């Protein structure tokens, strides 16, 4: 063989070796690396909120036999079409398959995820520490968005949804679920979506509860949350609760095993007793017979016995329902008494509810052929909702609550993150140049050339004018877009001495530069890392399908700060490098900081007045407008939620007691809200939330008529007296809207898409006083910097102040059982009083 031929052979072999050898070397590792996505959202159906953080559990097999650090990367798209990579690092133990980890992501808003496009639009990969992809994880689960555009229909199918997690070792049980089938029960503002899970399906970070309204702890051992993952999952549950979540604990067979939750409960448990009936539950249903047609004797057919846990209420507890018991005494004979059936207490900005029955016991739902109705009434009380459920209603009742349209209150927050000044400037420039170009390139040039008798040049000069105008416009736009970063935001700030302050901000951030810009949010409370992502707009509120021909990848790092970098600012903060093209990017952030007062005072309920007393001082640092003060006041066995409206509360101003506010020096009380006396920028009013505020004021402009357009949104951003902040803050306490029979004014369904984080009803239900007010021109209420510099810009902040209330005046009503006539109604004869002790137990 000639030398050139040999040279070609060796060269070919060498080149093949260059490409084949690395692939062969990498083949054993990549062949064994891999895994799958085992959980998205919650439950087998993968229920999640389209605008919130979504928990994801993955199962991984490490490449090769060595222990090392790897990356779980979830790919999505942001509002502008750029690619977001949600990244979390994990340590895999070599040789150990099926290792499980949690990670989190926000669903893409432009092309929303559903079960049909999941494979194409959700990409999850395992990468090495340098970001090189090793394997794409298979997705084994389906997903179910809590809502989508297809839900926005007429009738009950378009109602909002509340996700309720039922935690049990057996996967959870929801008695009464058929009553929440749309159409079977009316008088419900949002449909309940019960999802049964086991404790190992709970996330290890508080952001994983973004989609959840209530966690109902059933027959599950909470010690699992401490033994797995170093206690991170128990800490996550508590952090979510203190930030404003709702936890309901129903007893389990071995109530002593609830010890990890003892400090959260409103009661101290003593013992367990058995009763052969469900009369305490039947009495709750019987008390609502005015809105439901229930066959009460069916409640007596449930096969007992049922175990009730006897407990004593803690000093700060509110007892809403009692049950009687009788058990053998150690000294012989029988010992009888009463104990709390349903009790509550506040925990930070959230609430904990105790139920003395095991709701995971399937026998509680009766025999298959005789299911007791009215569970929607029980769940309304347990969950602390403003619903007025009517089960299998008559036609007249169904007609009264039937709605044909919806009104989206969440839309009202969107204007807050728009940089209106920049938009107006650009539109003005475009209009001026369009008019100038039209005058010059059109009639101007033509008449000029006609005067010179050179009209054949009009087309040539027309094109030249277009080119020149284009370059001039680009230059002027570049000139306008110069300058420092600019920001507009709308933020929700939750403050009070009961917990660290919680801030949620939605912002539009304009940076007049091209390339990657480093955004940084300083850490707040230890263990509560801030989050910063692209804006997760509700898919139905985003009407376009934006995309980029040159999308850029950027990373949202989910790793906690490295303790070794505690002195390094960037090592202890949330950092994100965002691609900019001299444009506006919409972002959202969550931050938990040190305790802030906002309002000073200790209000107290006053017996017999229907109101509360106590000095309140605005120490927020801002003048507040559209101030709503809300609290629950006992009325017999139920409660009224009172709301007081103030047009203006100046910074540093002290209210010398709410009673003086309601009856000022003039001697005339603040008027009751009515169609004739409504909130205005110059007048304070008061009223109950369910009657005056909802029926007389909030719902009136939301009703539909034959002339109104279907499926409209609510936008009261520019109004002087706004409804939406207070309605969204008290959303879970809103009653259902009713039709005005005989008129063209029809009821609609209020929605809160993209604004669930405002609901602070849990604090009111737990006995706190809540003050909601707005301030304009407030700097961003969290410590954010752009490339090391503090970002400038202001916006509107919605403040929510939570103050504990002194309820000692009602101890003899709330902390002791009522008389015999108000106790259990026997399931077989609802009109007769239950057999209860004559004397209440001592406190």
Short mmCIF file of N, CA and C in Angstrom, two decimals, residues 165 420 497:
data_model
loop_
_atom_site.label_atom_id
_atom_site.label_comp_id
_atom_site.label_asym_id
_atom_site.label_seq_id
_atom_site.Cartn_x
_atom_site.Cartn_y
_atom_site.Cartn_z
N UNK A 165 -56.50 18.98 50.97
CA UNK A 165 -55.71 17.76 51.08
C UNK A 165 -56.18 16.96 52.28
N UNK A 420 -46.68 52.37 32.98
CA UNK A 420 -47.54 53.18 32.12
C UNK A 420 -46.78 54.35 31.51
N UNK A 497 -47.66 41.23 65.00
CA UNK A 497 -46.76 40.65 65.99
C UNK A 497 -46.93 39.14 66.12
#
